[in-house]
GROMACS .gro file of C-alpha atoms in nm:
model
  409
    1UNK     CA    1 -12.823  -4.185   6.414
    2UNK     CA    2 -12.836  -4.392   6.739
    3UNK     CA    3 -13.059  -4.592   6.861
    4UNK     CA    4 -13.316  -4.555   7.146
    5UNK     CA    5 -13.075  -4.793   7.341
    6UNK     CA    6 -12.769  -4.741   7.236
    7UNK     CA    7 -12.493  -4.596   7.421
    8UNK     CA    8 -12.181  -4.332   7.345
    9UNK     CA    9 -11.890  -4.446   7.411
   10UNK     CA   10 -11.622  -4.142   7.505
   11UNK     CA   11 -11.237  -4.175   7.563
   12UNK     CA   12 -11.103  -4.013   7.874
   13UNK     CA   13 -11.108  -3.660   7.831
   14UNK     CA   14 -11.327  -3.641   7.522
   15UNK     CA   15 -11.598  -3.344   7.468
   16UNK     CA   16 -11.933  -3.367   7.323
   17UNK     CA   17 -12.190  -3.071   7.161
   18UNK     CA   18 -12.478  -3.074   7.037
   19UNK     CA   19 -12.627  -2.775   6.775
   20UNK     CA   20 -12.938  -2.707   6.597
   21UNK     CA   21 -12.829  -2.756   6.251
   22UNK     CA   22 -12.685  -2.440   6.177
   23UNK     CA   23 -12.351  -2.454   5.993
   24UNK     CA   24 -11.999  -2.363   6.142
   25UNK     CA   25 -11.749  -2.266   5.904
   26UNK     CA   26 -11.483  -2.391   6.081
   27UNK     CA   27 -11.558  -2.757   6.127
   28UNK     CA   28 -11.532  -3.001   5.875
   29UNK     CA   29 -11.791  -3.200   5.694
   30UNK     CA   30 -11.779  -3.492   5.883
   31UNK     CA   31 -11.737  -3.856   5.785
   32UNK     CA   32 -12.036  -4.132   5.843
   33UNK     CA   33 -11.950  -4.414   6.154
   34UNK     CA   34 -12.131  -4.744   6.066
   35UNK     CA   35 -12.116  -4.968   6.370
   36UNK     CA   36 -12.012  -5.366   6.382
   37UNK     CA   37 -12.283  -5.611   6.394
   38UNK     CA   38 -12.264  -5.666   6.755
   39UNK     CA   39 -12.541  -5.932   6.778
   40UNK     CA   40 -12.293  -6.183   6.669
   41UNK     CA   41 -12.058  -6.197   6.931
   42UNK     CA   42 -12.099  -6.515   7.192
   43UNK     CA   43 -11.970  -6.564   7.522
   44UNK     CA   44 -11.879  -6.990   7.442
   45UNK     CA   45 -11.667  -6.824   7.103
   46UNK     CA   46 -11.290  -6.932   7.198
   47UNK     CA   47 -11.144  -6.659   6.946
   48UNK     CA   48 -11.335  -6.385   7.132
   49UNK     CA   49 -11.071  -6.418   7.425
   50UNK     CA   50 -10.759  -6.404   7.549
   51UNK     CA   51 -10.595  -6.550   7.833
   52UNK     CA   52 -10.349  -6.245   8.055
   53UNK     CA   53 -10.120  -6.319   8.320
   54UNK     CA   54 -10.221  -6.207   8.687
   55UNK     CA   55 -10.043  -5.879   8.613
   56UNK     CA   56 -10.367  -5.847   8.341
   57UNK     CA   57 -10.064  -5.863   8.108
   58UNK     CA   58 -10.131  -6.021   7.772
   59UNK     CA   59  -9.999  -6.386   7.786
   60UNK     CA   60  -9.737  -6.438   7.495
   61UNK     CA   61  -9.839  -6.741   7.273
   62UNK     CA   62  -9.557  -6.960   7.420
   63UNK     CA   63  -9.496  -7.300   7.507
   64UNK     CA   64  -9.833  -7.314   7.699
   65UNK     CA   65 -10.165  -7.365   7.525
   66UNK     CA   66 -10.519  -7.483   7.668
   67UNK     CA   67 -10.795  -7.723   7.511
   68UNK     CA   68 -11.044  -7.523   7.336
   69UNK     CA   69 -11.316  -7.568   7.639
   70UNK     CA   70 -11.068  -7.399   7.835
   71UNK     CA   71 -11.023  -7.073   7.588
   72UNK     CA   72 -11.373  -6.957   7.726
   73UNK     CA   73 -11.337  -6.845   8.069
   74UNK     CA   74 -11.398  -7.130   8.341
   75UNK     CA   75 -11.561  -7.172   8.658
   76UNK     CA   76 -11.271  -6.996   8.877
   77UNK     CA   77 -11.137  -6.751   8.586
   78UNK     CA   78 -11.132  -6.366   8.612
   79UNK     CA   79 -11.310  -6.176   8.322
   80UNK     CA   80 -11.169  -5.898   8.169
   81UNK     CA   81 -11.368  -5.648   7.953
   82UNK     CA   82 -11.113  -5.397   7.816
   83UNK     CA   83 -11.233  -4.979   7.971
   84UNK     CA   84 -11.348  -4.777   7.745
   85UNK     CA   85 -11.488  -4.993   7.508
   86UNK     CA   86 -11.856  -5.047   7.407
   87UNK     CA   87 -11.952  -5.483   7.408
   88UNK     CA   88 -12.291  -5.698   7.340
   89UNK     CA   89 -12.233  -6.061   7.403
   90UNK     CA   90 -12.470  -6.333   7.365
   91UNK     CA   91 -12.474  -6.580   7.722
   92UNK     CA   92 -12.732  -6.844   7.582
   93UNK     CA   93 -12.595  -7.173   7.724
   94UNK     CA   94 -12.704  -7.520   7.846
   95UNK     CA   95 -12.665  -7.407   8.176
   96UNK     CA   96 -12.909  -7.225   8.366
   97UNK     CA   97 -12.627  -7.030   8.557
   98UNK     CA   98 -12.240  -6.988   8.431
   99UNK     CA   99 -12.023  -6.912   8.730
  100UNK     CA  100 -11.695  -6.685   8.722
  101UNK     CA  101 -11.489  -6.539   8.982
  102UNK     CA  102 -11.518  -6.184   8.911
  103UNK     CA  103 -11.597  -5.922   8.607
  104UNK     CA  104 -11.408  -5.635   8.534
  105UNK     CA  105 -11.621  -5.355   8.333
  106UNK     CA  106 -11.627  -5.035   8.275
  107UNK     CA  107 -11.375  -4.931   8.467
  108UNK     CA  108 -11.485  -5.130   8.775
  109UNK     CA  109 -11.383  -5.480   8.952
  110UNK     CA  110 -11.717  -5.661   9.116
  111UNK     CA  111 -11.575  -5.959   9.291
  112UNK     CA  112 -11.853  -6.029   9.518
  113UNK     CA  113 -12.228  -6.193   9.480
  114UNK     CA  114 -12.376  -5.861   9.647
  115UNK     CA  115 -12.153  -5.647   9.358
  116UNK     CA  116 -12.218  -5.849   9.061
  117UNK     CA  117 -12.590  -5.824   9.172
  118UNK     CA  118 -12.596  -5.447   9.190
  119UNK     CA  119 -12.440  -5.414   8.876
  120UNK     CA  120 -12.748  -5.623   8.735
  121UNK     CA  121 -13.015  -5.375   8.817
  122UNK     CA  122 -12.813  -5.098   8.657
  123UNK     CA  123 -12.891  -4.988   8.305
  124UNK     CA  124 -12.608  -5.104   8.162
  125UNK     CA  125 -12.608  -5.489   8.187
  126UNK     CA  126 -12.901  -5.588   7.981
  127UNK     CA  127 -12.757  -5.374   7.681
  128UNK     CA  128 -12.450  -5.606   7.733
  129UNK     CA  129 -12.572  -5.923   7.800
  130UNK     CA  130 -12.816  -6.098   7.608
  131UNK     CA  131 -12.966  -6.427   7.578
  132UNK     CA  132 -13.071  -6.781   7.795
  133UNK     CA  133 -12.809  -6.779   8.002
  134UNK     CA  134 -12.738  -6.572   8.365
  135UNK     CA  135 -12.355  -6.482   8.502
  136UNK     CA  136 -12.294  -6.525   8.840
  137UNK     CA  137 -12.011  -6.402   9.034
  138UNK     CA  138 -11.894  -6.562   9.306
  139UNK     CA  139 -11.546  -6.424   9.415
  140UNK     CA  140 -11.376  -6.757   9.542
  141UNK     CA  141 -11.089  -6.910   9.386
  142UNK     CA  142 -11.044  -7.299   9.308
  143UNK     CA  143 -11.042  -7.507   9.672
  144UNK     CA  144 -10.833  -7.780   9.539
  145UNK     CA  145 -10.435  -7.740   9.510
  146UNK     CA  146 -10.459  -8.014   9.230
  147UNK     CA  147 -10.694  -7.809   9.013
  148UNK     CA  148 -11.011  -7.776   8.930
  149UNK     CA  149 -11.250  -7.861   8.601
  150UNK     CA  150 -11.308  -7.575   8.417
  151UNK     CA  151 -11.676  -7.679   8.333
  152UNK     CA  152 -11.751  -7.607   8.041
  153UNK     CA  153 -11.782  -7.962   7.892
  154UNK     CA  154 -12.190  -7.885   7.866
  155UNK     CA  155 -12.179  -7.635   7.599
  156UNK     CA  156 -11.872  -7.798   7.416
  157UNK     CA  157 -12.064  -7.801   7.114
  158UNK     CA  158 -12.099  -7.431   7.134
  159UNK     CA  159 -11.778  -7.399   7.187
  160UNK     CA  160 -11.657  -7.632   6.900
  161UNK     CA  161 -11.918  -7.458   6.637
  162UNK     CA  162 -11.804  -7.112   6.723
  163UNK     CA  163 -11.458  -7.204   6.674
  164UNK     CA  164 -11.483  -7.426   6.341
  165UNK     CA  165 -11.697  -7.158   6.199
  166UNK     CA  166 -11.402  -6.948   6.137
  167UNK     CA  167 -11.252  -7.221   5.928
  168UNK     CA  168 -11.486  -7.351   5.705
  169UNK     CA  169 -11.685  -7.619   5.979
  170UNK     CA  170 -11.447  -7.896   5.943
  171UNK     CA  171 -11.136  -7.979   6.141
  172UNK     CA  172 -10.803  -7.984   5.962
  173UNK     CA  173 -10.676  -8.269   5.837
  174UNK     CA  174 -10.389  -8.427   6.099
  175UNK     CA  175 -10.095  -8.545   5.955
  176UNK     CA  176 -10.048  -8.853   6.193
  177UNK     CA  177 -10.199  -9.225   6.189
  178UNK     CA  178 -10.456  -9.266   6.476
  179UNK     CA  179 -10.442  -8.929   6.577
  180UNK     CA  180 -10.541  -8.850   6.973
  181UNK     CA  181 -10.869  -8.657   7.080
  182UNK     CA  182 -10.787  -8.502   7.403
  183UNK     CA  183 -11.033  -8.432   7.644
  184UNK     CA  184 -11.202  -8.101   7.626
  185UNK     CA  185 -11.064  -8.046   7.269
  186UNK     CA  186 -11.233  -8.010   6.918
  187UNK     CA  187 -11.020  -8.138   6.677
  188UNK     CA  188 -10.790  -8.464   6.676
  189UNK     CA  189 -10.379  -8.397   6.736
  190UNK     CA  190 -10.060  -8.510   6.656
  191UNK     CA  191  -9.800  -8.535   6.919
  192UNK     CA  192  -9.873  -8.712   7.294
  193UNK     CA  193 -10.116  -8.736   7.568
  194UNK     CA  194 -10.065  -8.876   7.929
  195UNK     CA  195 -10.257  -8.915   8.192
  196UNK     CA  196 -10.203  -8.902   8.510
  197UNK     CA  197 -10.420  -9.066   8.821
  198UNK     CA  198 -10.278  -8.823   9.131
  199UNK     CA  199 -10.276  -8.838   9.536
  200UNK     CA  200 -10.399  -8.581   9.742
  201UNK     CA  201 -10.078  -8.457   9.765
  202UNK     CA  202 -10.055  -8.337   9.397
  203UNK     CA  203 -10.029  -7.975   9.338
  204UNK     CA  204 -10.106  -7.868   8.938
  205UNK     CA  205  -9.914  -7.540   8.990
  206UNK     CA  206  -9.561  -7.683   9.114
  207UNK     CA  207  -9.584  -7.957   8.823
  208UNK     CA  208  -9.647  -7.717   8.561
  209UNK     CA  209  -9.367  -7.515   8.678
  210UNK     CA  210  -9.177  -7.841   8.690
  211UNK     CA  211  -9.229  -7.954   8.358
  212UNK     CA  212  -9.223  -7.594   8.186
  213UNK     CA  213  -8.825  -7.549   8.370
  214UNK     CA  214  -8.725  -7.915   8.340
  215UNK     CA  215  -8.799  -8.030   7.989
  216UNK     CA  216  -8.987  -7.718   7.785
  217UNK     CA  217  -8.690  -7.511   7.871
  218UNK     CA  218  -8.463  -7.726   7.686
  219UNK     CA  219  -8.342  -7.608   7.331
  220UNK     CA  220  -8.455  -7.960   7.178
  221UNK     CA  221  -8.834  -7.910   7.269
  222UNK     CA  222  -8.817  -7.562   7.134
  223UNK     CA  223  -9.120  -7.672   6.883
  224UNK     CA  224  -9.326  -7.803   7.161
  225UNK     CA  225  -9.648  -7.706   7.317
  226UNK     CA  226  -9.784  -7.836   7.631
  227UNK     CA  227 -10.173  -7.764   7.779
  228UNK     CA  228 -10.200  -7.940   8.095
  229UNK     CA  229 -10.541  -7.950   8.347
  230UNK     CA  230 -10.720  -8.159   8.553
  231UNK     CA  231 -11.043  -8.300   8.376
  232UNK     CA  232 -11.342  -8.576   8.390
  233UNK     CA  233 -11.324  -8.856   8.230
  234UNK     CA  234 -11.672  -9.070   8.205
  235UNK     CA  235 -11.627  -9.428   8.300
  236UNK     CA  236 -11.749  -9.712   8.107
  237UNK     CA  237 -11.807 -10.062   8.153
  238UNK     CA  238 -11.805 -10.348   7.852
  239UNK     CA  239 -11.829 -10.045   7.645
  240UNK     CA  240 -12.144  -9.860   7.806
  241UNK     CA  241 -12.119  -9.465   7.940
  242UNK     CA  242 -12.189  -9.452   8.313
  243UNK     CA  243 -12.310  -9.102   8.450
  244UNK     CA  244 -11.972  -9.102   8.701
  245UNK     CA  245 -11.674  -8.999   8.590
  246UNK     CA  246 -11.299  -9.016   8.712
  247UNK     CA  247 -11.080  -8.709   8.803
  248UNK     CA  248 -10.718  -8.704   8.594
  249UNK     CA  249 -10.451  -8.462   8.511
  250UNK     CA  250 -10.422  -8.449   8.111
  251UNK     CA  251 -10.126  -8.369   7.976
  252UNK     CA  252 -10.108  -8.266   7.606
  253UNK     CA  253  -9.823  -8.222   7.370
  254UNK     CA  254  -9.764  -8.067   7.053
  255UNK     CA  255  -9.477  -7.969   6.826
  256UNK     CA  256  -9.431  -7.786   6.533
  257UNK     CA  257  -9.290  -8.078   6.330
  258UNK     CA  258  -9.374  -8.165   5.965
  259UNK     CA  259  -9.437  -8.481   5.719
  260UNK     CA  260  -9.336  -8.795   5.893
  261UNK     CA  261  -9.122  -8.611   6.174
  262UNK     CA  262  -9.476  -8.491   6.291
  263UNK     CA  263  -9.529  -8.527   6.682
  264UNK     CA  264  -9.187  -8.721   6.732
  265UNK     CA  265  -9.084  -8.434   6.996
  266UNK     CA  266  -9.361  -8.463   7.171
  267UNK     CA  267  -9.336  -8.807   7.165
  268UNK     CA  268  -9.015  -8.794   7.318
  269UNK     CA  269  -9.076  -8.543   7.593
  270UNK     CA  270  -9.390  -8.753   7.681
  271UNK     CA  271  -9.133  -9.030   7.744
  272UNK     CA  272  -8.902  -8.825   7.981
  273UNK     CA  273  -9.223  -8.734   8.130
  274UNK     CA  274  -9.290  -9.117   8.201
  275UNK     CA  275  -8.934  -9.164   8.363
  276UNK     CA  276  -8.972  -8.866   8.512
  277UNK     CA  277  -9.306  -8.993   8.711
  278UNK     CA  278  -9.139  -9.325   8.735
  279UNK     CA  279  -8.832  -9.193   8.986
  280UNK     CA  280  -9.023  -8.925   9.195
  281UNK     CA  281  -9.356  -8.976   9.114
  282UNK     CA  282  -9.459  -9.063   9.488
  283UNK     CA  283  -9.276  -8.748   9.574
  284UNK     CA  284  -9.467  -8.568   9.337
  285UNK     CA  285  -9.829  -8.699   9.450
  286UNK     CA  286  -9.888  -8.947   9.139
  287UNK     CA  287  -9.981  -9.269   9.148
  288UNK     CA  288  -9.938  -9.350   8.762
  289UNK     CA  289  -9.946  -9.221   8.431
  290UNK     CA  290 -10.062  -9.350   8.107
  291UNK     CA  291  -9.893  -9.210   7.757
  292UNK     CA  292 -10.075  -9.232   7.424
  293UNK     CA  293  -9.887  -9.113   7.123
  294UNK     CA  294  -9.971  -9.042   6.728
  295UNK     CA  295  -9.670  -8.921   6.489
  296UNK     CA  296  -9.661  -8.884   6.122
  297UNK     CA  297  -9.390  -9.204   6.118
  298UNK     CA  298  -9.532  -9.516   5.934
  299UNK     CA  299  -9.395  -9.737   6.232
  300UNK     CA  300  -9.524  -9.541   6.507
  301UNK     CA  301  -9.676  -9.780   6.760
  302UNK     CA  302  -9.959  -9.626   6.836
  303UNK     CA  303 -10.198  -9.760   6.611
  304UNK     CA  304 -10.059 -10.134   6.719
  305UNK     CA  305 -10.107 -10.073   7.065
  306UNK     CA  306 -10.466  -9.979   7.016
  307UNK     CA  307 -10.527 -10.330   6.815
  308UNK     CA  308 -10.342 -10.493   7.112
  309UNK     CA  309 -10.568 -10.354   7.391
  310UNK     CA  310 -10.822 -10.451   7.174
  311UNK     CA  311 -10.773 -10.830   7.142
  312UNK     CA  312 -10.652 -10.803   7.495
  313UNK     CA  313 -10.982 -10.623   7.597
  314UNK     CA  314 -11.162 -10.928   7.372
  315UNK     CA  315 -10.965 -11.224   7.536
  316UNK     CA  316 -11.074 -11.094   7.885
  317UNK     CA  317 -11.438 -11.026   7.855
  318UNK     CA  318 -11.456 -11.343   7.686
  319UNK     CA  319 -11.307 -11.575   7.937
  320UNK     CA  320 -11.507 -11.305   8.242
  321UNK     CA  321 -11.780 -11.482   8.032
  322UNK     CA  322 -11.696 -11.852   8.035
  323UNK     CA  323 -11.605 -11.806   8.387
  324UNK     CA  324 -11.939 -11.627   8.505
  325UNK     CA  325 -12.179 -11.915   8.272
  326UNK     CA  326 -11.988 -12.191   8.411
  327UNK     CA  327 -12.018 -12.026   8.796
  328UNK     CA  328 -12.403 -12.021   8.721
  329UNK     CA  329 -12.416 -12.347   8.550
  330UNK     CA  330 -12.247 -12.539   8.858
  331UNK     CA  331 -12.468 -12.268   9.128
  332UNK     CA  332 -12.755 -12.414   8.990
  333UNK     CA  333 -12.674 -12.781   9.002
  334UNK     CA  334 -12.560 -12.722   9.337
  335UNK     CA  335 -12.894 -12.587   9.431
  336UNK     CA  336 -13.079 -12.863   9.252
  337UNK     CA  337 -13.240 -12.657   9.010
  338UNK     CA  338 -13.078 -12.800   8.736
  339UNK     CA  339 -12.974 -13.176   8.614
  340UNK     CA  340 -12.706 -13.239   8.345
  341UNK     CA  341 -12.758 -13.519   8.107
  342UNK     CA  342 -12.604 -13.883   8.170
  343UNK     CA  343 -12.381 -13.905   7.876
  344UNK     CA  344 -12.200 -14.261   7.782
  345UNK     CA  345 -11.931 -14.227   7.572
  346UNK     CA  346 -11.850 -14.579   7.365
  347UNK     CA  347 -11.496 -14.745   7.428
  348UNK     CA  348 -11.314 -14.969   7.179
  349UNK     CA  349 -11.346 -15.239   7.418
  350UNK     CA  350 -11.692 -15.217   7.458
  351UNK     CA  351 -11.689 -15.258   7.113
  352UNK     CA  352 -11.458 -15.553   7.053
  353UNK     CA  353 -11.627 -15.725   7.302
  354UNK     CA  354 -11.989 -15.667   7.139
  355UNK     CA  355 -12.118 -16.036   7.091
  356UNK     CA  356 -12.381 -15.883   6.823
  357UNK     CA  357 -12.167 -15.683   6.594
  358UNK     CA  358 -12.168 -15.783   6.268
  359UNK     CA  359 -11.901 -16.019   6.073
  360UNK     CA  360 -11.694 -15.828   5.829
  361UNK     CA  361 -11.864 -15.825   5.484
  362UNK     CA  362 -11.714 -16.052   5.241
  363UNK     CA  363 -11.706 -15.981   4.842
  364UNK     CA  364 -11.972 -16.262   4.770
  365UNK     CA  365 -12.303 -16.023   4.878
  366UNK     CA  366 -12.528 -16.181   5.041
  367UNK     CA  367 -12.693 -16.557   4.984
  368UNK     CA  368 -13.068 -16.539   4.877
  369UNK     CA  369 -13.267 -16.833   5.063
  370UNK     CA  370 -13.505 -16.897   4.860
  371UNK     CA  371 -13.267 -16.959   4.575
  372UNK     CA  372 -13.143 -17.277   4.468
  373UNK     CA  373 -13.082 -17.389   4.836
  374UNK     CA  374 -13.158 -17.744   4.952
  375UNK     CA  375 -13.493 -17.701   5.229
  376UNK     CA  376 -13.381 -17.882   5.552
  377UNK     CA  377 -13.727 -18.054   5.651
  378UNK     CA  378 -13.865 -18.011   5.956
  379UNK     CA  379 -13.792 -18.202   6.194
  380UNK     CA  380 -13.389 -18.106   6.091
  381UNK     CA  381 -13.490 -17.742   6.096
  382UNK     CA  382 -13.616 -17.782   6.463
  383UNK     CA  383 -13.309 -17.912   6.600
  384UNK     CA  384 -13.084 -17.722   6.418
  385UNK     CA  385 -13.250 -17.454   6.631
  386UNK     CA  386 -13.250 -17.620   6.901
  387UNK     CA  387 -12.868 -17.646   6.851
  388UNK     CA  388 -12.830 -17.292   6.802
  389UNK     CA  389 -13.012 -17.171   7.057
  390UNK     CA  390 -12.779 -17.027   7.312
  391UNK     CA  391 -12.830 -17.082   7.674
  392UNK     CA  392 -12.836 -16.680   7.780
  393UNK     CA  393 -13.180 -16.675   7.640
  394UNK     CA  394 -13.049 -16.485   7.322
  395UNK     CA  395 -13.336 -16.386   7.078
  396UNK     CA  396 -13.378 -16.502   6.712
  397UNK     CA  397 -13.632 -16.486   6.462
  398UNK     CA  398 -13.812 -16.709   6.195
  399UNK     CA  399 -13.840 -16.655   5.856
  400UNK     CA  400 -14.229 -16.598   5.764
  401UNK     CA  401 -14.200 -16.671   5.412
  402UNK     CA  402 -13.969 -17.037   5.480
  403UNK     CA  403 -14.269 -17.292   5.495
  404UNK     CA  404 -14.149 -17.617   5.630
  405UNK     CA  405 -14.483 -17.836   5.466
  406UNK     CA  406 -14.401 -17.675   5.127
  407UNK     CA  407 -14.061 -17.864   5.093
  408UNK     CA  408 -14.281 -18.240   5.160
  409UNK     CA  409 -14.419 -18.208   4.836
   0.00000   0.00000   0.00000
């Protein structure tokens, strides 16, 4: 039985009756159809699609790849949906409005606002689409000869649970030390990554081609896989996420390479990539690249040259610090608003030449007066001060317990 909504689906050329129950000996019994969930499907699910050549040819799985956000179709892609074929697809997203080129359905190309928005009203697109989430066509390609975000970095999660769902939630295992997360990807890799900061003179097209005829073409990179776009990379500052972000070509590269040979072709095409940029790289619109690089080899630098950055990172910040405290320290005192401490350090001369600083103590202690000492009387205690009393006015002190009129007796 069908439902209410559903629809028939007929191939080209196909007949349909209908009869009122009565049996015809010469057809067959018949065999029950059960239909496919088809609640399940989502438009951000990477294994839903395929990417075809402009021909609408089925790409071979070849030496080019893309990042998972860029399995779901992009801001400037062409969507196919296959004639003759019956589709519910779920379009709840974090945007309000996901924007393609053009749609191909049911038989029919709509390239144009005016189209896609015809095709709306019809009966057919709310038993196809479904969900938060509107399509809009806008029939213009990508403006910029060095490529164009795909834009789908907003429902990345979407994309990454639909995809991991199919194995088990949990990214394999990589078989590298300080493996890479490129940008726009799910999982971590093995293999290469470079970066590339370009001029407006940088065309994505021609250095694909380059690359794919120069260096994938070559029997020793047989193994390798290369995805290469232009993406945004979000710009931070000691460490903190600003809402900008920086325009860059990634280039990614992957091999097919086992145990500890794992990602050592990619590693090595990455570097002919570097001296590639470094003799025509001006020629080629690109101002400089940066290489990262994981392999499955215990002496693989990568892992080093992270620790390096980071004490490097460490050393500057902290003398950006010193610097910047000691600027405000020596602003302020200029202004006034602040008064550093006389300090006096104490020199060994000062020392040497201290007329009160004690005589070295000798192993005898020290003398008790009041203890078997002959008193001096008076008049002999008098000018034996009077004797050593110096002329600089220096101070000195009696001795309340000495009592001169107690030594008479």
């Amino acid at each position: 039985y069908l439902p209410l909504n559903g629809e028939l689906v007929l191939a080209s050329g196909a007949g349909f009756t209908a009869f009122d129950g009565s049996w015809d000996p010469g057809c067959d019994s018949g065999a029950t159809v059960r239909f496919a969930d088809a609640e399940h499907h989502a438009w951000f699910d990477p294994t839903l699609w395929q990417a075809v050549s402009p021909s609408r040819e089925l790409e071979p799985g070849g030496h080019i790849f893309s990042v998972d956000e860029e399995r779901v179709p992009c801001h400037y892609d062409d969507v196919i949906f296959q004639p003759e074929t019956s589709f519910r697809v779920n379009v709840d997203s974090s945007r309000r409005v996901i924007h393609l080129r053009s749609i191909s359905l049911m038989g029919q190309e709509l390239s144009s606002p005016e189209a896609w928005a015809g095709y709306l009203r019809g009966p057919s697109a709310p038993l196809q689409f479904h969900g938060n989430g509107t399509l809009q066509v806008t029939g213009t390609s990508c403006p910029d000869k060095s490529g164009c975000a795909c834009g789908n970095t907003p429902d990345r999660h979407r994309i990454c649970t639909a995809l991991l769902g199919a194995s088990g939630r949990q990214c394999p295992a990589p078989a590298c030390r300080s493996p890479l997360q490129p940008l726009g990807h799910c999982c971590r890799v093995c293999g290469a990554t470079i970066s590339l900061d370009f001029t407006p003179d940088f065309d994505l097209q021609k250095y694909r081609d380059r690359l794919v005829q120069a260096l994938l073409s070559q029997p020793k990179y047989a193994g390798v896989r290369m995805a290469i776009s232009k993406v945004h990379k979000a710009r931070t500052f000691l460490g903190v996420i600003s809402r900008s972000s920086t325009p860059l070509i990634q280039t990614v590269l992957i091999d097919d390479k086992v145990g500890a040979q794992t990602g050592t072709a990619a590693e090595q095409m990455a570097a002919d990539i570097i001296e590639d940029i470094a003799q025509h790289g001006e020629a080629l619109g690109i101002s400089s690249g940066k290489m990262e690089v994981a392999t499955g080899s215990t002496f693989s630098g990568q892992a080093g040259s992270h620790a390096l950055s980071r004490i490097t990172v460490g050393m500057v910040l902290g003398l950006l610090f010193g610097l910047l405290l000691l600027g405000g320290i020596l602003f302020l005192y200029g202004k006034g608003k602040l008064r550093l401490p006389a300090l006096r350090l104490p020199r060994p001369w000062d020392r040497a030449e201290d007329p009160a600083a004690p005589a070295p103590a000798s192993d005898k202690g020290f003398d008790n007066p009041m203890f078997d000492v002959e008193l001096p009387s008076v008049d002999a205690g008098e000018e034996t001060l009077q004797e050593m009393a110096p002329t600089d006015h220096q101070v000195f002190y009696l001795n309340p317990l000495y009592d001169a009129s107690e030594t008479e007796t």
